[in-house]
Amino acid sequence: MSNKITVWFMLLSVISLSACHKNRTSKTAGLIVKDSTVVAVDSSRRDSVAVAETVEPVKVNEVSFEYLTAKSKFSFDSKKQNFDNTNVNIRMKKDSLIWISVTGVGFEVARGLITRDSIVFMDKFHKNYFVFTYEQLSKRFNFELNFSLLQSIIIGNLPFPPGVGDTFTKEDNFYVLNQNAGRIGVNNYIASDNLKLSSLKAIETGKENTFTLQYADFRTISDALFPFTSLVTLNVKLPQDQQNSETKITLKHSKVDLVSQSPGFPFSVPSGYTRKM
């Protein structure tokens, strides 16, 4: 049980580098998605490399909502830990709050509250809690973290709105929005047939750390296309030994509701809990 709690905390922390996925039947950097299934492909066997051409900006088709509730499962795979299908309930106030409840067999084992300034995570199994700013988490995990990227993993919207200096290019069946956000460069792949963000790839400046976020299983929710599967692949070079480390996380929603009234975000740390660093 404690491993699952630790892994979800890592998921809350991990969102902030690069991603590269494409729409359902399209090739991506080392991956292909068919009918919502992601399969590895051999990039050395490609016949040609697409040449990007600069194009006029496009309006990305994004999910508009005030509040969201979701029932989801997430899986985790790394050198030290791996497991499948942990149950998670999510509540969100757009651009403001993300509330998460992790459940075990019939009871809640952990709860998290993510704001634009900090992450608070409560381990109900061990009666501990953690409080981190994004700056602290960025130092701990050796890459830059922020609320917008965490939100994007759940809903599939652009983590950063288009701004001055951003460029659009055309590659095969995708528009690519190229951005710089803090210490990371972000390439957003937007499907030309529906103008949905299909994947994003970010690379940390001056480092070899990358983070890929790929979306699949798009369904219509309240007249909006919503990705029910998100695949995260994080590759970082560990500072202690300079060895590469890969972590894969999959988030799958079984139910999503977009609502206009607050579902509530109950969160309080009992007085008997111990704060951990």
mmCIF file of C-alpha atoms in Angstrom:
data_model
loop_
_atom_site.group_PDB
_atom_site.id
_atom_site.type_symbol
_atom_site.label_atom_id
_atom_site.label_comp_id
_atom_site.label_asym_id
_atom_site.label_seq_id
_atom_site.Cartn_x
_atom_site.Cartn_y
_atom_site.Cartn_z
ATOM 1 C CA MET A 1 0.000 0.000 0.000
ATOM 2 C CA SER A 2 2.793 2.431 0.864
ATOM 3 C CA ASN A 3 4.371 1.964 -2.573
ATOM 4 C CA LYS A 4 1.148 3.085 -4.247
ATOM 5 C CA ILE A 5 1.015 6.187 -2.071
ATOM 6 C CA THR A 6 4.630 7.025 -2.870
ATOM 7 C CA VAL A 7 4.088 6.550 -6.591
ATOM 8 C CA TRP A 8 1.038 8.815 -6.746
ATOM 9 C CA PHE A 9 3.043 11.475 -4.929
ATOM 10 C CA MET A 10 5.721 11.070 -7.604
ATOM 11 C CA LEU A 11 3.053 11.466 -10.273
ATOM 12 C CA LEU A 12 1.951 14.746 -8.705
ATOM 13 C CA SER A 13 5.578 15.837 -8.772
ATOM 14 C CA VAL A 14 6.729 14.475 -12.100
ATOM 15 C CA ILE A 15 4.787 16.676 -14.556
ATOM 16 C CA SER A 16 7.100 19.173 -16.220
ATOM 17 C CA LEU A 17 9.268 18.324 -19.155
ATOM 18 C CA SER A 18 8.520 16.814 -22.538
ATOM 19 C CA ALA A 19 6.150 14.691 -24.509
ATOM 20 C CA CYS A 20 5.598 13.363 -27.964
ATOM 21 C CA HIS A 21 2.444 11.470 -29.010
ATOM 22 C CA LYS A 22 0.183 11.768 -31.947
ATOM 23 C CA ASN A 23 -3.448 11.098 -32.791
ATOM 24 C CA ARG A 24 -4.817 7.573 -32.875
ATOM 25 C CA THR A 25 -3.430 6.120 -36.066
ATOM 26 C CA SER A 26 -0.332 8.275 -36.407
ATOM 27 C CA LYS A 27 3.384 7.808 -35.811
ATOM 28 C CA THR A 28 5.192 9.559 -32.990
ATOM 29 C CA ALA A 29 8.770 9.723 -31.785
ATOM 30 C CA GLY A 30 9.333 5.997 -31.244
ATOM 31 C CA LEU A 31 5.640 5.213 -30.782
ATOM 32 C CA ILE A 32 2.519 4.546 -32.786
ATOM 33 C CA VAL A 33 -1.024 4.783 -31.468
ATOM 34 C CA LYS A 34 -3.740 2.572 -32.936
ATOM 35 C CA ASP A 35 -7.212 2.463 -31.440
ATOM 36 C CA SER A 36 -5.940 4.028 -28.201
ATOM 37 C CA THR A 37 -3.108 1.476 -27.862
ATOM 38 C CA VAL A 38 0.468 2.762 -27.748
ATOM 39 C CA VAL A 39 3.036 0.484 -29.400
ATOM 40 C CA ALA A 40 6.792 0.965 -29.759
ATOM 41 C CA VAL A 41 8.154 1.252 -33.284
ATOM 42 C CA ASP A 42 11.672 1.215 -34.690
ATOM 43 C CA SER A 43 12.482 4.769 -35.753
ATOM 44 C CA SER A 44 15.467 3.556 -37.780
ATOM 45 C CA ARG A 45 13.089 1.889 -40.247
ATOM 46 C CA ARG A 46 11.324 5.065 -41.300
ATOM 47 C CA ASP A 47 11.659 5.827 -44.991
ATOM 48 C CA SER A 48 11.924 9.587 -44.634
ATOM 49 C CA VAL A 49 11.999 12.478 -42.199
ATOM 50 C CA ALA A 50 9.278 15.117 -42.403
ATOM 51 C CA VAL A 51 10.406 18.672 -43.131
ATOM 52 C CA ALA A 52 8.600 21.286 -41.006
ATOM 53 C CA GLU A 53 7.173 24.366 -42.696
ATOM 54 C CA THR A 54 6.187 27.538 -40.866
ATOM 55 C CA VAL A 55 2.436 28.255 -40.985
ATOM 56 C CA GLU A 56 -0.046 30.767 -39.595
ATOM 57 C CA PRO A 57 -1.253 30.154 -36.011
ATOM 58 C CA VAL A 58 -4.245 27.861 -35.545
ATOM 59 C CA LYS A 59 -6.894 27.938 -32.816
ATOM 60 C CA VAL A 60 -6.493 24.815 -30.711
ATOM 61 C CA ASN A 61 -9.664 22.907 -29.794
ATOM 62 C CA GLU A 62 -9.591 22.859 -25.977
ATOM 63 C CA VAL A 63 -11.882 21.621 -23.219
ATOM 64 C CA SER A 64 -13.834 24.473 -21.603
ATOM 65 C CA PHE A 65 -15.234 23.900 -18.103
ATOM 66 C CA GLU A 66 -15.539 25.370 -14.621
ATOM 67 C CA TYR A 67 -15.251 22.181 -12.576
ATOM 68 C CA LEU A 68 -14.402 18.570 -13.358
ATOM 69 C CA THR A 69 -14.826 15.233 -11.616
ATOM 70 C CA ALA A 70 -13.250 11.982 -12.771
ATOM 71 C CA LYS A 71 -12.832 8.365 -11.766
ATOM 72 C CA SER A 72 -9.477 7.117 -12.967
ATOM 73 C CA LYS A 73 -6.752 4.511 -12.692
ATOM 74 C CA PHE A 74 -3.035 5.018 -12.946
ATOM 75 C CA SER A 75 -0.151 2.644 -13.550
ATOM 76 C CA PHE A 76 3.525 3.134 -12.820
ATOM 77 C CA ASP A 77 6.688 1.490 -14.136
ATOM 78 C CA SER A 78 10.279 2.257 -13.157
ATOM 79 C CA LYS A 79 13.438 0.360 -12.264
ATOM 80 C CA LYS A 80 12.479 0.287 -8.587
ATOM 81 C CA GLN A 81 8.670 0.011 -8.641
ATOM 82 C CA ASN A 82 5.834 -1.023 -10.896
ATOM 83 C CA PHE A 83 2.121 -1.699 -10.493
ATOM 84 C CA ASP A 84 -1.116 -1.386 -12.440
ATOM 85 C CA ASN A 85 -4.508 0.249 -12.046
ATOM 86 C CA THR A 86 -4.517 2.120 -8.753
ATOM 87 C CA ASN A 87 -7.932 3.752 -8.166
ATOM 88 C CA VAL A 88 -7.981 7.556 -8.105
ATOM 89 C CA ASN A 89 -10.827 10.072 -7.779
ATOM 90 C CA ILE A 90 -10.083 13.533 -9.175
ATOM 91 C CA ARG A 91 -11.836 16.866 -8.707
ATOM 92 C CA MET A 92 -10.677 20.059 -10.358
ATOM 93 C CA LYS A 93 -11.404 23.753 -10.515
ATOM 94 C CA LYS A 94 -9.962 24.868 -13.836
ATOM 95 C CA ASP A 95 -6.647 26.719 -13.569
ATOM 96 C CA SER A 96 -6.915 26.771 -9.776
ATOM 97 C CA LEU A 97 -7.235 23.499 -7.809
ATOM 98 C CA ILE A 98 -6.727 19.777 -8.280
ATOM 99 C CA TRP A 99 -8.019 17.464 -5.546
ATOM 100 C CA ILE A 100 -7.043 13.780 -5.571
ATOM 101 C CA SER A 101 -8.164 10.819 -3.494
ATOM 102 C CA VAL A 102 -6.338 7.479 -3.707
ATOM 103 C CA THR A 103 -8.382 4.476 -2.609
ATOM 104 C CA GLY A 104 -7.386 0.970 -1.608
ATOM 105 C CA VAL A 105 -9.710 -1.922 -0.936
ATOM 106 C CA GLY A 106 -12.810 -0.104 0.213
ATOM 107 C CA PHE A 107 -11.149 2.846 1.934
ATOM 108 C CA GLU A 108 -9.118 5.986 1.207
ATOM 109 C CA VAL A 109 -5.368 5.685 1.733
ATOM 110 C CA ALA A 110 -4.181 9.113 0.583
ATOM 111 C CA ARG A 111 -5.399 12.553 -0.415
ATOM 112 C CA GLY A 112 -3.704 15.401 -2.257
ATOM 113 C CA LEU A 113 -4.466 19.069 -2.907
ATOM 114 C CA ILE A 114 -2.609 20.857 -5.703
ATOM 115 C CA THR A 115 -2.787 24.643 -6.047
ATOM 116 C CA ARG A 116 -0.900 27.065 -8.264
ATOM 117 C CA ASP A 117 1.602 27.616 -5.416
ATOM 118 C CA SER A 118 2.059 24.279 -3.682
ATOM 119 C CA ILE A 119 1.240 20.599 -3.326
ATOM 120 C CA VAL A 120 -0.014 19.115 -0.051
ATOM 121 C CA PHE A 121 -0.161 15.334 0.159
ATOM 122 C CA MET A 122 -1.608 13.362 3.073
ATOM 123 C CA ASP A 123 -0.658 9.707 3.645
ATOM 124 C CA LYS A 124 -3.582 8.420 5.693
ATOM 125 C CA PHE A 125 -2.088 4.936 5.936
ATOM 126 C CA HIS A 126 1.022 6.128 7.814
ATOM 127 C CA LYS A 127 -0.507 9.340 9.253
ATOM 128 C CA ASN A 128 2.073 11.565 7.533
ATOM 129 C CA TYR A 129 1.783 14.594 5.282
ATOM 130 C CA PHE A 130 4.019 16.532 2.879
ATOM 131 C CA VAL A 131 3.995 20.185 1.789
ATOM 132 C CA PHE A 132 6.073 21.324 -1.191
ATOM 133 C CA THR A 133 6.395 24.384 -3.368
ATOM 134 C CA TYR A 134 7.084 23.833 -7.059
ATOM 135 C CA GLU A 135 10.564 25.266 -6.599
ATOM 136 C CA GLN A 136 11.326 22.649 -3.936
ATOM 137 C CA LEU A 137 9.950 19.847 -6.086
ATOM 138 C CA SER A 138 11.900 21.049 -9.113
ATOM 139 C CA LYS A 139 15.141 20.839 -7.143
ATOM 140 C CA ARG A 140 14.261 17.452 -5.689
ATOM 141 C CA PHE A 141 13.397 15.846 -9.020
ATOM 142 C CA ASN A 142 15.969 17.724 -11.079
ATOM 143 C CA PHE A 143 13.550 19.400 -13.496
ATOM 144 C CA GLU A 144 11.074 22.255 -13.576
ATOM 145 C CA LEU A 145 7.521 21.650 -12.327
ATOM 146 C CA ASN A 146 4.377 23.768 -12.472
ATOM 147 C CA PHE A 147 0.604 23.595 -12.061
ATOM 148 C CA SER A 148 -0.187 24.040 -15.756
ATOM 149 C CA LEU A 149 1.642 20.862 -16.772
ATOM 150 C CA LEU A 150 -0.053 18.862 -14.015
ATOM 151 C CA GLN A 151 -3.441 20.080 -15.208
ATOM 152 C CA SER A 152 -2.611 19.275 -18.826
ATOM 153 C CA ILE A 153 -1.909 15.631 -17.989
ATOM 154 C CA ILE A 154 -5.495 15.247 -16.759
ATOM 155 C CA ILE A 155 -7.499 17.259 -19.303
ATOM 156 C CA GLY A 156 -5.379 17.438 -22.465
ATOM 157 C CA ASN A 157 -5.379 21.222 -22.914
ATOM 158 C CA LEU A 158 -2.289 23.223 -23.831
ATOM 159 C CA PRO A 159 -0.231 23.728 -20.665
ATOM 160 C CA PHE A 160 0.848 27.174 -21.888
ATOM 161 C CA PRO A 161 -1.299 29.479 -24.060
ATOM 162 C CA PRO A 162 0.270 30.696 -27.313
ATOM 163 C CA GLY A 163 2.252 33.890 -26.835
ATOM 164 C CA VAL A 164 4.685 36.320 -28.431
ATOM 165 C CA GLY A 165 7.682 34.510 -29.856
ATOM 166 C CA ASP A 166 5.891 31.174 -30.267
ATOM 167 C CA THR A 167 5.835 29.633 -33.749
ATOM 168 C CA PHE A 168 3.596 27.178 -35.599
ATOM 169 C CA THR A 169 4.979 24.672 -38.074
ATOM 170 C CA LYS A 170 3.347 21.890 -40.097
ATOM 171 C CA GLU A 171 4.633 18.318 -39.904
ATOM 172 C CA ASP A 172 2.660 15.626 -41.746
ATOM 173 C CA ASN A 173 -0.858 15.682 -40.253
ATOM 174 C CA PHE A 174 0.057 17.883 -37.304
ATOM 175 C CA TYR A 175 0.483 21.524 -36.497
ATOM 176 C CA VAL A 176 3.341 21.992 -34.032
ATOM 177 C CA LEU A 177 3.262 24.876 -31.574
ATOM 178 C CA ASN A 178 6.857 25.567 -30.483
ATOM 179 C CA GLN A 179 7.262 27.352 -27.148
ATOM 180 C CA ASN A 180 9.790 28.227 -24.466
ATOM 181 C CA ALA A 181 8.513 28.114 -20.883
ATOM 182 C CA GLY A 182 11.070 28.838 -18.215
ATOM 183 C CA ARG A 183 13.863 26.281 -18.504
ATOM 184 C CA ILE A 184 11.979 24.016 -20.889
ATOM 185 C CA GLY A 185 11.257 24.063 -24.579
ATOM 186 C CA VAL A 186 7.845 22.641 -25.445
ATOM 187 C CA ASN A 187 6.623 21.238 -28.776
ATOM 188 C CA ASN A 188 2.821 20.801 -28.840
ATOM 189 C CA TYR A 189 1.521 18.450 -31.560
ATOM 190 C CA ILE A 190 -1.980 19.425 -32.707
ATOM 191 C CA ALA A 191 -3.919 17.084 -35.005
ATOM 192 C CA SER A 192 -4.910 18.882 -38.209
ATOM 193 C CA ASP A 193 -8.224 17.010 -38.547
ATOM 194 C CA ASN A 194 -9.729 18.112 -35.207
ATOM 195 C CA LEU A 195 -7.239 20.721 -33.875
ATOM 196 C CA LYS A 196 -6.877 18.794 -30.599
ATOM 197 C CA LEU A 197 -3.608 18.640 -28.702
ATOM 198 C CA SER A 198 -2.453 15.123 -29.483
ATOM 199 C CA SER A 199 0.867 15.165 -27.647
ATOM 200 C CA LEU A 200 3.509 17.431 -26.267
ATOM 201 C CA LYS A 201 7.243 17.114 -25.965
ATOM 202 C CA ALA A 202 9.422 19.186 -23.665
ATOM 203 C CA ILE A 203 13.179 19.229 -23.165
ATOM 204 C CA GLU A 204 14.955 20.963 -20.308
ATOM 205 C CA THR A 205 17.430 23.573 -21.510
ATOM 206 C CA GLY A 206 21.048 22.587 -20.980
ATOM 207 C CA LYS A 207 20.154 19.091 -19.810
ATOM 208 C CA GLU A 208 19.223 15.779 -21.380
ATOM 209 C CA ASN A 209 16.047 15.440 -19.298
ATOM 210 C CA THR A 210 12.897 14.900 -21.354
ATOM 211 C CA PHE A 211 9.244 14.303 -20.616
ATOM 212 C CA THR A 212 6.694 13.055 -23.143
ATOM 213 C CA LEU A 213 2.931 13.253 -22.733
ATOM 214 C CA GLN A 214 0.749 11.388 -25.210
ATOM 215 C CA TYR A 215 -3.041 11.351 -25.419
ATOM 216 C CA ALA A 216 -5.365 8.619 -26.708
ATOM 217 C CA ASP A 217 -8.953 7.349 -26.506
ATOM 218 C CA PHE A 218 -10.657 10.676 -27.259
ATOM 219 C CA ARG A 219 -14.366 10.759 -26.359
ATOM 220 C CA THR A 220 -17.013 13.464 -26.559
ATOM 221 C CA ILE A 221 -17.871 14.976 -23.168
ATOM 222 C CA SER A 222 -20.268 17.954 -23.101
ATOM 223 C CA ASP A 223 -19.575 18.641 -26.781
ATOM 224 C CA ALA A 224 -15.805 18.583 -26.201
ATOM 225 C CA LEU A 225 -13.244 15.978 -27.244
ATOM 226 C CA PHE A 226 -11.592 14.676 -24.090
ATOM 227 C CA PRO A 227 -8.604 12.269 -23.880
ATOM 228 C CA PHE A 228 -9.409 9.337 -21.607
ATOM 229 C CA THR A 229 -5.815 8.044 -21.669
ATOM 230 C CA SER A 230 -2.587 9.922 -20.950
ATOM 231 C CA LEU A 231 0.823 8.275 -21.218
ATOM 232 C CA VAL A 232 3.801 9.955 -19.547
ATOM 233 C CA THR A 233 7.382 8.923 -20.247
ATOM 234 C CA LEU A 234 10.045 10.672 -18.193
ATOM 235 C CA ASN A 235 13.737 10.297 -19.015
ATOM 236 C CA VAL A 236 16.201 12.028 -16.699
ATOM 237 C CA LYS A 237 19.915 11.780 -16.059
ATOM 238 C CA LEU A 238 20.434 11.163 -12.347
ATOM 239 C CA PRO A 239 22.770 13.779 -10.798
ATOM 240 C CA GLN A 240 24.454 11.314 -8.452
ATOM 241 C CA ASP A 241 25.797 8.937 -11.134
ATOM 242 C CA GLN A 242 24.783 10.558 -14.461
ATOM 243 C CA GLN A 243 22.916 7.381 -15.417
ATOM 244 C CA ASN A 244 19.703 7.596 -17.428
ATOM 245 C CA SER A 245 16.486 6.716 -15.608
ATOM 246 C CA GLU A 246 13.129 6.090 -17.315
ATOM 247 C CA THR A 247 9.738 6.239 -15.649
ATOM 248 C CA LYS A 248 6.399 5.518 -17.340
ATOM 249 C CA ILE A 249 3.016 6.534 -15.958
ATOM 250 C CA THR A 250 -0.387 5.863 -17.503
ATOM 251 C CA LEU A 251 -3.552 7.673 -16.407
ATOM 252 C CA LYS A 252 -6.857 6.246 -17.659
ATOM 253 C CA HIS A 253 -10.220 7.831 -16.929
ATOM 254 C CA SER A 254 -13.272 5.579 -16.712
ATOM 255 C CA LYS A 255 -15.699 8.466 -16.141
ATOM 256 C CA VAL A 256 -15.414 12.239 -16.599
ATOM 257 C CA ASP A 257 -18.019 14.906 -15.850
ATOM 258 C CA LEU A 258 -17.721 18.619 -16.596
ATOM 259 C CA VAL A 259 -19.920 20.539 -14.147
ATOM 260 C CA SER A 260 -20.756 24.152 -13.365
ATOM 261 C CA GLN A 261 -21.038 23.818 -9.581
ATOM 262 C CA SER A 262 -18.204 23.050 -7.192
ATOM 263 C CA PRO A 263 -18.012 19.363 -6.204
ATOM 264 C CA GLY A 264 -16.212 20.379 -3.014
ATOM 265 C CA PHE A 265 -12.533 20.004 -2.153
ATOM 266 C CA PRO A 266 -12.445 18.705 1.448
ATOM 267 C CA PHE A 267 -8.925 18.710 2.801
ATOM 268 C CA SER A 268 -7.617 19.044 6.343
ATOM 269 C CA VAL A 269 -4.635 17.447 8.055
ATOM 270 C CA PRO A 270 -5.494 15.888 11.451
ATOM 271 C CA SER A 271 -3.518 17.210 14.406
ATOM 272 C CA GLY A 272 -1.889 13.828 15.067
ATOM 273 C CA TYR A 273 -0.223 13.635 11.614
ATOM 274 C CA THR A 274 3.541 14.134 11.238
ATOM 275 C CA ARG A 275 4.960 16.424 8.579
ATOM 276 C CA LYS A 276 7.618 14.723 6.430
ATOM 277 C CA MET A 277 10.210 16.312 4.164
#
